[in-house]
Short mmCIF file of C-alpha atoms in Angstrom, two decimals:
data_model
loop_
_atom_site.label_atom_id
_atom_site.label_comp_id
_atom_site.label_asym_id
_atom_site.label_seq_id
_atom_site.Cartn_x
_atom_site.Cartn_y
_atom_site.Cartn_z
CA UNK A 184 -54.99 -121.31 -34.34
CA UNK A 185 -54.56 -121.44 -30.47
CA UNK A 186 -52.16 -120.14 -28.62
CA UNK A 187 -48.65 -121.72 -29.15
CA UNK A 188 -47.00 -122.19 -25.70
CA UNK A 189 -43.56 -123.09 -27.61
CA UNK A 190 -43.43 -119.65 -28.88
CA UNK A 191 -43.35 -117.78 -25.42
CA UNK A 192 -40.24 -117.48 -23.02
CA UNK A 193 -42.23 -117.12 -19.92
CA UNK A 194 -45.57 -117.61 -18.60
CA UNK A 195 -47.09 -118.93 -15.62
CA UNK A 196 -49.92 -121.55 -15.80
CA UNK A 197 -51.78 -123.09 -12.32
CA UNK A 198 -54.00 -126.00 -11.61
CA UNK A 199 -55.52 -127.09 -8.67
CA UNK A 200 -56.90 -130.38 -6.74
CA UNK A 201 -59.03 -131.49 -3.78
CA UNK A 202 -59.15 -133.95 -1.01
CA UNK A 203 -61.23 -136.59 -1.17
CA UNK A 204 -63.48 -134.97 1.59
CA UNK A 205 -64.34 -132.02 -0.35
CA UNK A 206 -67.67 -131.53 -0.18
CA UNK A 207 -67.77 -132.14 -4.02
CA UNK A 208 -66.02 -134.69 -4.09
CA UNK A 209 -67.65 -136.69 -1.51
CA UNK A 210 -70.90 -136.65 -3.75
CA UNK A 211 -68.73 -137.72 -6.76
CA UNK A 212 -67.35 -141.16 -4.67
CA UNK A 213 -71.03 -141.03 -3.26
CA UNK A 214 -72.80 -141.42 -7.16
CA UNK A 215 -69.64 -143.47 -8.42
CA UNK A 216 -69.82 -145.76 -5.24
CA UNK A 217 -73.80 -146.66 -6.07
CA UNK A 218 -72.55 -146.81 -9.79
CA UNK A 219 -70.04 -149.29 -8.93
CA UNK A 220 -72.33 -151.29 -6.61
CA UNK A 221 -74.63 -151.54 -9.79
CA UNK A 222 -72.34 -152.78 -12.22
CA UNK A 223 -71.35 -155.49 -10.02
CA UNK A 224 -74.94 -157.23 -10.29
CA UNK A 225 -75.48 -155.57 -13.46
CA UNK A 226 -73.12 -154.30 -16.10
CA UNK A 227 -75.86 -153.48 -18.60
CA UNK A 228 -77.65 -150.90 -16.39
CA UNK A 229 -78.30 -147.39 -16.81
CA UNK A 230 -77.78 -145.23 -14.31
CA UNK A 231 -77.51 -140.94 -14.00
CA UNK A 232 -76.58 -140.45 -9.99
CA UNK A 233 -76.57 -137.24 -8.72
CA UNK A 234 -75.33 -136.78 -5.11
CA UNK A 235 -75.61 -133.59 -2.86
CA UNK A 236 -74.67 -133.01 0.80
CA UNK A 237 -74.73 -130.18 3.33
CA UNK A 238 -74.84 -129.89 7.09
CA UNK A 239 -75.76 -133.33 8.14
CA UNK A 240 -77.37 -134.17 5.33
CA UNK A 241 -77.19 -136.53 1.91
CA UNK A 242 -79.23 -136.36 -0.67
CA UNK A 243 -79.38 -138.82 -3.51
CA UNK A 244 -81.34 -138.66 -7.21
CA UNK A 245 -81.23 -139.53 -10.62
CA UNK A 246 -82.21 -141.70 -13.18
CA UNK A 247 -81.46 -145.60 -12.79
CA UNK A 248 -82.86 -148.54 -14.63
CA UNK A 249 -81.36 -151.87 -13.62
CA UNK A 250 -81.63 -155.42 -12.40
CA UNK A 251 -79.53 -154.71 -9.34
CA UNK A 252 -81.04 -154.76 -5.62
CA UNK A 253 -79.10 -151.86 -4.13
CA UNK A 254 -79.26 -149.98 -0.54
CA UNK A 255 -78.30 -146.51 -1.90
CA UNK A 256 -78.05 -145.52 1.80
CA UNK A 257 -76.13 -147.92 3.04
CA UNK A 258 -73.14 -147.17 0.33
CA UNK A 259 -73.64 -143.67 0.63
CA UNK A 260 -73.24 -144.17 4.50
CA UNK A 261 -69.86 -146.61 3.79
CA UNK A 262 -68.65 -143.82 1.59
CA UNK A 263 -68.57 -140.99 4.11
CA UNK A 264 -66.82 -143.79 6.84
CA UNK A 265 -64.01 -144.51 3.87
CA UNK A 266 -63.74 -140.81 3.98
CA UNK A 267 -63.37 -140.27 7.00
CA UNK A 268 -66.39 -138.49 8.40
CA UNK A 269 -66.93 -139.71 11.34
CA UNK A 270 -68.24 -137.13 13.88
CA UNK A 271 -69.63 -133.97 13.25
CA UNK A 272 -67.21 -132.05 14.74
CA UNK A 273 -65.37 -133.06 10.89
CA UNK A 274 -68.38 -131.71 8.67
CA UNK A 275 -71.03 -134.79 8.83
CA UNK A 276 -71.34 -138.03 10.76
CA UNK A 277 -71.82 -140.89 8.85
CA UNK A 278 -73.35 -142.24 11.37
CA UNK A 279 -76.21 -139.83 12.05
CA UNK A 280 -76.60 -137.82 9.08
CA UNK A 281 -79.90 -137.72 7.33
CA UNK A 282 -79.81 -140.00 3.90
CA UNK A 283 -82.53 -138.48 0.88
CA UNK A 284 -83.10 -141.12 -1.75
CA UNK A 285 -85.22 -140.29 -4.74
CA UNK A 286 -84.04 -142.40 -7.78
CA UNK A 287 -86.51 -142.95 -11.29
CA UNK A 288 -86.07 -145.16 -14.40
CA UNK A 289 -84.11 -143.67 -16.82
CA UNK A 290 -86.46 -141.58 -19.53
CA UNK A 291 -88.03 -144.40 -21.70
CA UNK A 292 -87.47 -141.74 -25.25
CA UNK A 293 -83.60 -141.76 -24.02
CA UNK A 294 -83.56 -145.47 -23.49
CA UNK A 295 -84.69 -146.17 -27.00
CA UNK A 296 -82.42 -143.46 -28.77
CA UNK A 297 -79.34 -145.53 -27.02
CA UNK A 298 -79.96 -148.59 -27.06
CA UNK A 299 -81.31 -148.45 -30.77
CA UNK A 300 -78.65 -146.33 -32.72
CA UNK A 301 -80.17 -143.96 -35.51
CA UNK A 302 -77.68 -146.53 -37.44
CA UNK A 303 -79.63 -149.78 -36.32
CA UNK A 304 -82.84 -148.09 -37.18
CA UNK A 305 -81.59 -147.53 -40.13
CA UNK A 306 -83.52 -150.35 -42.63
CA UNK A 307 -80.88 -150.22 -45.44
CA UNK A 308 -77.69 -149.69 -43.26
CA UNK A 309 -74.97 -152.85 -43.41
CA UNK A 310 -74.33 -154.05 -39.79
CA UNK A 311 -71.05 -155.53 -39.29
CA UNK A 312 -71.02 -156.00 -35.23
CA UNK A 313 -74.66 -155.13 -34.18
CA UNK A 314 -73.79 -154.93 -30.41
CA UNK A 315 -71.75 -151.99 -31.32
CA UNK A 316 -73.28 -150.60 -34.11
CA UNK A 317 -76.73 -150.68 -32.17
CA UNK A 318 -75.59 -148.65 -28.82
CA UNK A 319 -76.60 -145.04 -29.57
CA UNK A 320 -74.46 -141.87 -27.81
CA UNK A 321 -76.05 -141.46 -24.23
CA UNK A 322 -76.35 -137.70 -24.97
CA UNK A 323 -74.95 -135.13 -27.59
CA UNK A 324 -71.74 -133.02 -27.00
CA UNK A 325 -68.67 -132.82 -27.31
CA UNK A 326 -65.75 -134.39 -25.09
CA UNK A 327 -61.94 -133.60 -25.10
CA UNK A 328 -58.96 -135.66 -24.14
CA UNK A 329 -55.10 -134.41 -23.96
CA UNK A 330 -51.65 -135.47 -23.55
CA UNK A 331 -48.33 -133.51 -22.93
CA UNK A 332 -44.65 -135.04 -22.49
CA UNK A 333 -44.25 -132.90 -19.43
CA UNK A 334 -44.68 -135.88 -17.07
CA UNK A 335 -44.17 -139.84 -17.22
CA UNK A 336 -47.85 -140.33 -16.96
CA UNK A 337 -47.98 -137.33 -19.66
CA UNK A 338 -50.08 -135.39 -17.84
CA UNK A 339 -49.41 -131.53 -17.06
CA UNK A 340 -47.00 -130.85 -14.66
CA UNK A 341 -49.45 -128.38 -12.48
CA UNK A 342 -52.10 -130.75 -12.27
CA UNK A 343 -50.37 -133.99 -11.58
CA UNK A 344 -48.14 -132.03 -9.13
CA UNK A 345 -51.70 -130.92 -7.74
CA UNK A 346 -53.26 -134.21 -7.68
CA UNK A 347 -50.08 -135.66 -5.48
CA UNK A 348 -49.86 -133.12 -2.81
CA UNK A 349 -53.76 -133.74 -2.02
CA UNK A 350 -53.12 -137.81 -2.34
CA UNK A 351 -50.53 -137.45 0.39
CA UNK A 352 -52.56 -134.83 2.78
CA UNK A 353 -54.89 -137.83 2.85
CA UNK A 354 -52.36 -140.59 3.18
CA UNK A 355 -50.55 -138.50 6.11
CA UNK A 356 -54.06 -138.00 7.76
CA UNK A 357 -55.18 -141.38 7.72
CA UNK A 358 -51.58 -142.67 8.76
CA UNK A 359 -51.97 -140.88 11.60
CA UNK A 360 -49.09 -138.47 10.93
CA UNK A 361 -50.63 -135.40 10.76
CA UNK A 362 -53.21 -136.59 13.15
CA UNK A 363 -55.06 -133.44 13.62
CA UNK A 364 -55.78 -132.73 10.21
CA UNK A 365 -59.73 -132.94 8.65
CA UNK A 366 -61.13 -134.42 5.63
CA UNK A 367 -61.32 -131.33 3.52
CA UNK A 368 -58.59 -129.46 1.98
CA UNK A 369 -57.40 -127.98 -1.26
CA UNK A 370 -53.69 -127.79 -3.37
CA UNK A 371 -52.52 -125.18 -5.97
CA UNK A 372 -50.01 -125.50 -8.08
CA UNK A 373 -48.43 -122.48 -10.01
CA UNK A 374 -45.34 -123.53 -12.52
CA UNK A 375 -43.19 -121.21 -14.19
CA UNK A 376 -42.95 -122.01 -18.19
CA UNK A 377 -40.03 -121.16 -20.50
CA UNK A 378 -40.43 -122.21 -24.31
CA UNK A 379 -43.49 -124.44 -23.35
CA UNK A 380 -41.25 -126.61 -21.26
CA UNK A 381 -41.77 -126.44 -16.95
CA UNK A 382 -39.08 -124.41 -15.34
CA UNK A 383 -39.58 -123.40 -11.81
CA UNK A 384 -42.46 -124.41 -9.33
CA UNK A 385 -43.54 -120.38 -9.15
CA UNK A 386 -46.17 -120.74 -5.87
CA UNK A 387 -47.64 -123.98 -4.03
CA UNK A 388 -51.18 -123.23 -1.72
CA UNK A 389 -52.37 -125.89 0.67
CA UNK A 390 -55.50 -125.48 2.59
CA UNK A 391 -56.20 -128.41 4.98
CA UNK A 392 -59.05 -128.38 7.67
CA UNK A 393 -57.72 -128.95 11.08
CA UNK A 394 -58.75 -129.90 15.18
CA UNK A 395 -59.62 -126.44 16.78
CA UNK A 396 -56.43 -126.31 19.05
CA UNK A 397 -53.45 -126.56 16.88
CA UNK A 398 -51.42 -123.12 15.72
CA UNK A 399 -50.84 -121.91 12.81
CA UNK A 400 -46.78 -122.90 12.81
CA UNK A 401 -47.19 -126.53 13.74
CA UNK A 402 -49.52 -126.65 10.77
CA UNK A 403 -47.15 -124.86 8.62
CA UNK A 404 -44.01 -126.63 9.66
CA UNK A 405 -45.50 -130.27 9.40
CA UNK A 406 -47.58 -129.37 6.05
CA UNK A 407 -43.76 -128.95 4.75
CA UNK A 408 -42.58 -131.63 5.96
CA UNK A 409 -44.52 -134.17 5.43
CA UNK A 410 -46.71 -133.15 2.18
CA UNK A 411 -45.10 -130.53 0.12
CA UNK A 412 -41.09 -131.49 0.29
CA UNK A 413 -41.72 -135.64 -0.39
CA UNK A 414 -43.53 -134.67 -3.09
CA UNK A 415 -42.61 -131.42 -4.97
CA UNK A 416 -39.21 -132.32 -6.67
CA UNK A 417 -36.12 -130.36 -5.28
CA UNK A 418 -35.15 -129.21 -8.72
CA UNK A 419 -37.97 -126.92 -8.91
CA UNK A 420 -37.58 -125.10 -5.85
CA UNK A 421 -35.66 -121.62 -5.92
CA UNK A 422 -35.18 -119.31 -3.43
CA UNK A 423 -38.29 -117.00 -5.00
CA UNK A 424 -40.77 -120.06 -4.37
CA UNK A 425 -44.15 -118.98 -2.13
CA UNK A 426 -45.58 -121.65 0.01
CA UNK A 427 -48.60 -120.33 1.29
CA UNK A 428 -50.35 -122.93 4.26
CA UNK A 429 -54.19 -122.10 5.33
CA UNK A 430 -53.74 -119.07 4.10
CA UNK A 431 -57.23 -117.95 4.99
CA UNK A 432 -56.28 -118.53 8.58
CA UNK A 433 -58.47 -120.80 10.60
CA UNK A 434 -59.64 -123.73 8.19
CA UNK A 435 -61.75 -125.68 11.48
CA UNK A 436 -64.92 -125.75 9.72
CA UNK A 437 -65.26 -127.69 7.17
CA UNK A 438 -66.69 -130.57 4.99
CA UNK A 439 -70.49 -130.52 3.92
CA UNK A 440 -71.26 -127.99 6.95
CA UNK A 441 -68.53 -125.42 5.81
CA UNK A 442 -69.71 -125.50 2.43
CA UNK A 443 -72.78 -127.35 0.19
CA UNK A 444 -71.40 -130.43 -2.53
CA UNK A 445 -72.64 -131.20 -5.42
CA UNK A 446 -71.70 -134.07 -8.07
CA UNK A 447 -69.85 -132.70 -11.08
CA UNK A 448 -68.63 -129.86 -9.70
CA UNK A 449 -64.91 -130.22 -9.82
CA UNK A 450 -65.04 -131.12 -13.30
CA UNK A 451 -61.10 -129.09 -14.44
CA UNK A 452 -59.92 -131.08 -10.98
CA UNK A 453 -61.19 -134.48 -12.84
CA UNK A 454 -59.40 -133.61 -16.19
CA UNK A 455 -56.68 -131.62 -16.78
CA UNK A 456 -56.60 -128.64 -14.45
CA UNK A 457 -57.39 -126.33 -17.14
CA UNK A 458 -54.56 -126.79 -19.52
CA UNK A 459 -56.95 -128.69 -22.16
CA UNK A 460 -60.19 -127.82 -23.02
CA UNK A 461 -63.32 -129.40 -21.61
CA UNK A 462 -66.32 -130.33 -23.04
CA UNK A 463 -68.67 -129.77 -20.60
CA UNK A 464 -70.31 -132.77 -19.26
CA UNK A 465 -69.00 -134.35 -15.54
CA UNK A 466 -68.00 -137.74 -15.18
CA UNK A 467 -69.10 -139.38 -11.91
CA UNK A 468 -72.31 -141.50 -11.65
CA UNK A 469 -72.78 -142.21 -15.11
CA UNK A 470 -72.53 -145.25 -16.43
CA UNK A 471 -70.43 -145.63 -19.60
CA UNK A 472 -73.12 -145.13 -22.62
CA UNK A 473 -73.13 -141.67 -21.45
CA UNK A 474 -70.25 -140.16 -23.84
CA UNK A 475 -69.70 -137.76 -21.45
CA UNK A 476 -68.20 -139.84 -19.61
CA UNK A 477 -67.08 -142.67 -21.51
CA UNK A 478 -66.13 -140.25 -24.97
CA UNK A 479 -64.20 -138.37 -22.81
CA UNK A 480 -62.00 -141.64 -21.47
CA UNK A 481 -61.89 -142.61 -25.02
CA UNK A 482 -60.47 -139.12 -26.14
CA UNK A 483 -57.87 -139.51 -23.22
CA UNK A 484 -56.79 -142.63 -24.24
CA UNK A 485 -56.48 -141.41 -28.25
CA UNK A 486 -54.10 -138.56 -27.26
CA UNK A 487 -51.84 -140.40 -24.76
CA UNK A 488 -50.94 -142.87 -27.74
CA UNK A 489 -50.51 -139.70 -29.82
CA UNK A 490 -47.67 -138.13 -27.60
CA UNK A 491 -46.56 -141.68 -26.64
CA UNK A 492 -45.83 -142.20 -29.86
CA UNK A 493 -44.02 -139.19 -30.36
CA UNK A 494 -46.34 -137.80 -32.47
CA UNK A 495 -46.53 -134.38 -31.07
CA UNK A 496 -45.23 -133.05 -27.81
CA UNK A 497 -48.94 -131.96 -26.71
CA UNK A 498 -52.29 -132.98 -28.09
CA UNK A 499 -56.09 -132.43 -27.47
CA UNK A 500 -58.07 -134.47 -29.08
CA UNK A 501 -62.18 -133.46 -29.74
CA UNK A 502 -64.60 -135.51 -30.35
CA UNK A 503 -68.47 -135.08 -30.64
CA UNK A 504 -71.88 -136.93 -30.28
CA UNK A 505 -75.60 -136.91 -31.29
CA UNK A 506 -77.99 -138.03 -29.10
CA UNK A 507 -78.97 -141.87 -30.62
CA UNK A 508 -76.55 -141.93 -33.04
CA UNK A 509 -73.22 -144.07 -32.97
CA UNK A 510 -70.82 -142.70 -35.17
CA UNK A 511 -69.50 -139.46 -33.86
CA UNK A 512 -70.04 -136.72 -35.58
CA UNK A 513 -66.59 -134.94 -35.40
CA UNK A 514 -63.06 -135.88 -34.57
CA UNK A 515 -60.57 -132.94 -34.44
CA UNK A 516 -56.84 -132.30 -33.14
CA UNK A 517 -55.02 -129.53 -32.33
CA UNK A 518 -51.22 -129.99 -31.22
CA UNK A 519 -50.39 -126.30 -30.34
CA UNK A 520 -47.39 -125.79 -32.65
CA UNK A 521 -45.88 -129.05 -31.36
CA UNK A 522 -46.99 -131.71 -34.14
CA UNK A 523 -43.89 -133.76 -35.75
CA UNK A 524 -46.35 -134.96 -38.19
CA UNK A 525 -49.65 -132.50 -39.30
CA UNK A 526 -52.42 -132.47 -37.18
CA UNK A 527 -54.32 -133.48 -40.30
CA UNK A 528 -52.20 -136.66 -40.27
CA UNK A 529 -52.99 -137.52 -37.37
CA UNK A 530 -56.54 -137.36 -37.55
CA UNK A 531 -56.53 -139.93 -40.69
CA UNK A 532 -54.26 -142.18 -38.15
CA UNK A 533 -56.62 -141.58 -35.45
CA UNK A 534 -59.68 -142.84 -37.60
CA UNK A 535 -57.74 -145.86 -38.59
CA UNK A 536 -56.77 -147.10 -35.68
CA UNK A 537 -59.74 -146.13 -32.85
CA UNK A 538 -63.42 -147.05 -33.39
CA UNK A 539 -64.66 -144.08 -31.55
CA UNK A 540 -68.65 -145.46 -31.27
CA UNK A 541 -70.06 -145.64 -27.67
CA UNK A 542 -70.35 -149.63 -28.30
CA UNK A 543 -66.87 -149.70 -29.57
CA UNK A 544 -65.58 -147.70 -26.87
CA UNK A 545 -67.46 -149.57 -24.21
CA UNK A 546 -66.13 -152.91 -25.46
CA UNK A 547 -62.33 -151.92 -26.12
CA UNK A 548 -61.70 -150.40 -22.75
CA UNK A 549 -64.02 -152.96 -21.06
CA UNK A 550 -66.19 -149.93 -19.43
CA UNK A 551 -68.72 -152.19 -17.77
CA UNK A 552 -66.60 -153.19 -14.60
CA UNK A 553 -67.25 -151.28 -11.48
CA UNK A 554 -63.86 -149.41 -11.75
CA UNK A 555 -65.05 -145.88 -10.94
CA UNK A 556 -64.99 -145.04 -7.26
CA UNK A 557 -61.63 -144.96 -7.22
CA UNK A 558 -61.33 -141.83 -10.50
CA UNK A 559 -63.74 -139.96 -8.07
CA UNK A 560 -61.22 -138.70 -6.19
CA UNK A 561 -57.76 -137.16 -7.14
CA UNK A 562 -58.12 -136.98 -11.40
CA UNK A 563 -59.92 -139.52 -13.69
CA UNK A 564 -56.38 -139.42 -15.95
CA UNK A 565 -53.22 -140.19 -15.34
CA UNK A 566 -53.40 -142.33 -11.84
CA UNK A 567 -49.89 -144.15 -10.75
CA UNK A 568 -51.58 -145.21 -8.16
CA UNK A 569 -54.28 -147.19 -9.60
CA UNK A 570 -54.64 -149.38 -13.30
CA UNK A 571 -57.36 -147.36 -15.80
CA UNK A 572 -58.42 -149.09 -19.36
CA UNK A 573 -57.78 -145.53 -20.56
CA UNK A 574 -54.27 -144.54 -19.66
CA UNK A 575 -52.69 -147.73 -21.85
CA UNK A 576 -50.56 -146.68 -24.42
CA UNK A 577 -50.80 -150.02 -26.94
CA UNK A 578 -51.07 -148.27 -30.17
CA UNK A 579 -48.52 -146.05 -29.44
CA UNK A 580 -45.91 -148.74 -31.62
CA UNK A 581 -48.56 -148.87 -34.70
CA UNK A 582 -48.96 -145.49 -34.73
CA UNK A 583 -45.27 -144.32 -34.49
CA UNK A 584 -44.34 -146.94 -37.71
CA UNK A 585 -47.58 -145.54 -40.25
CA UNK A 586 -46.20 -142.06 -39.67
CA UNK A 587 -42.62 -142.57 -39.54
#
């Protein structure tokens, strides 16, 4: 049994998040940019994109089997100008960096195992939708999705508290209001817990990359200003808060030439900061018959109609894969002590209402649309700022009247 958070009068819990021009994150709207581009001229392709990036350079591999005409280094080039790398004074130059393209056809034993299911190959099997029935899982694993009542996107407080205070570092920097601030730049979030419910915002960190010549106090005093106070509700502030700005010192250097990137790297910043399990596999550059990816959005979507239908107060949901085979192999909840109905329950409801096969997954929540640059940056799960297949609650109502 895990932990029950319900049972414990106080704890602390933190999660963090990065700017878009982390040097991470830059190679996950790099691969999820080309991904994108892709799916526009071909929504059936396969592709694995891998992105790194250091001091002026960009490198780009993987595994990619479409139709599509694509100029990887023109995107990746567009990408870093979005950012806003533009001089390398900032980290990289768009502009003049050096672009490394290296891209194969996907595996040919890897094609066949997904796009003929161990199901489909199956002589005596009964197909009743071979589209679906016939996609195979991507890859084996297992991928986790979660849901808590703590916010109105049900999201943990810490990491959607996280994810906001790095969305407006951006928006302030790109507005021109904090016009000295860089690309690159972190959040932390620490909350204060009492009974499993959010109390107190304990500590907040921001690290932001900034111009050589501006102090420490202007940085401090505008940081509050204009990022932490319009977002961090007052209510949660008490006079034993820490707000900690740069506290490193000097944050001048940064981007790809303060530190390497690499896709997938940020994986607890893409999910849930932490608070839920994680199965392991990244997200960005794959295209959606890789269940790492599109299992994961799937699990997401199966616990948000859990909570929003009152079914528990928190849930994780599991599920797993074998390579070339549709069905999964497992689905398993856990609701941490906060279940109104028993987690056993809920699985039955669970396999009632979701068809959890890659196909079925792929065709309910309409994966094959270039929607992805945009979950690259700032959390893959519960996004006000942006419409995801993933985050709809429509079964919430169905499921809420079979277990009431």
């Amino acid at each position: 049994m895990a932990f029950s958070f319900i049972d414990s009068k106080s704890y602390l819990y933190t999660s963090e998040s990065v700017t878009e021009g982390h040097p991470d994150k830059l190679c996950d709207q790099v691969s999820d940019s080309i991904l994108d581009a892709i799916l526009k001229e071909d929504p059936s392709a396969r592709v694995a994109c891998e992105t790194a990036t250091t001091t002026n350079l960009v490198v780009i591999i993987g595994e990619i089997t479409t139709t599509a005409k694509i100029n990887y280094e023109k995107i990746a080039r567009k990408t870093l100008k979005s950012i806003g790398y533009n001089n390398a004074n900032t980290g990289i130059d768009w502009q003049t960096c050096e672009i490394i393209v290296k891209i194969h056809e996907q595996s040919p034993n890897i094609n066949a195992a997904v796009s003929t299911a161990l199901e489909h190959r199956d002589a005596n099997s009964l197909m009743n939708d071979v589209e679906v029935d016939a996609i195979g899982a991507g890859d084996q694993g297992m991928m986790v999705g979660f849901a808590c009542n703590e916010t109105p996107e049900l999201m943990p407080m810490t990491m959607s508290l996280s994810h906001q205070l790095t969305q407006k570092l951006t928006e302030v920097r790109k507005n021109n209001i904090i016009p000295y601030l860089g690309p690159d730049g972190k959040s932390q979030v620490t909350i204060e817990y009492e009974y499993g419910k959010p109390k107190r915002v304990h500590t907040i960190i921001i690290s932001t990359q900034h111009n050589e010549n501006t102090t420490d106090n202007t940085i401090s005093s505008d940081i509050l200003k204009y990022v932490i106070k319009p977002v961090i509700p007052e209510i949660l502030f008490d006079s034993s808060t820490r707000i900690l700005i740069n506290p490193s010192g000097k944050f001048v250097i940064g981007g790809p030439h303060g530190d390497a990137g690499l896709t997938g790297r940020k994986i607890l910043v893409d999910t849930y900061g932490g608070v839920a399990r994680h199965g392991g596999g990244a997200f960005s550059g794959k295209d959606p018959t890789k269940v790492d990816r599109s299992a994961a959005y799937a699990a997401r979507y199966v616990a948000k109609n859990i909570v929003s239908a009152q079914l528990a107060d928190r849930c994780e949901v599991q599920v797993s894969y074998a390579i070339g085979v549709s069905s999964p192999i497992s689905v398993s909840v856990e609701t941490f002590g906060t279940g109104h109905i028993a987690d056993d329950e809920i699985v039955k409801l669970i396999n009632k209402h979701f068809d959890l096969r890659p196909g079925a997954i792929i065709r309910d929540l309409n994966l094959r649309q270039p929607i992805y640059q945009n979950t690259a940056s700032y959390g893959h799960f519960g996004r006000l700022d942006i419409e995801l297949p993933w985050e709809k609650t429509d079964k919430s109502e169905i499921l809420k009247q079979e277990a009431f």
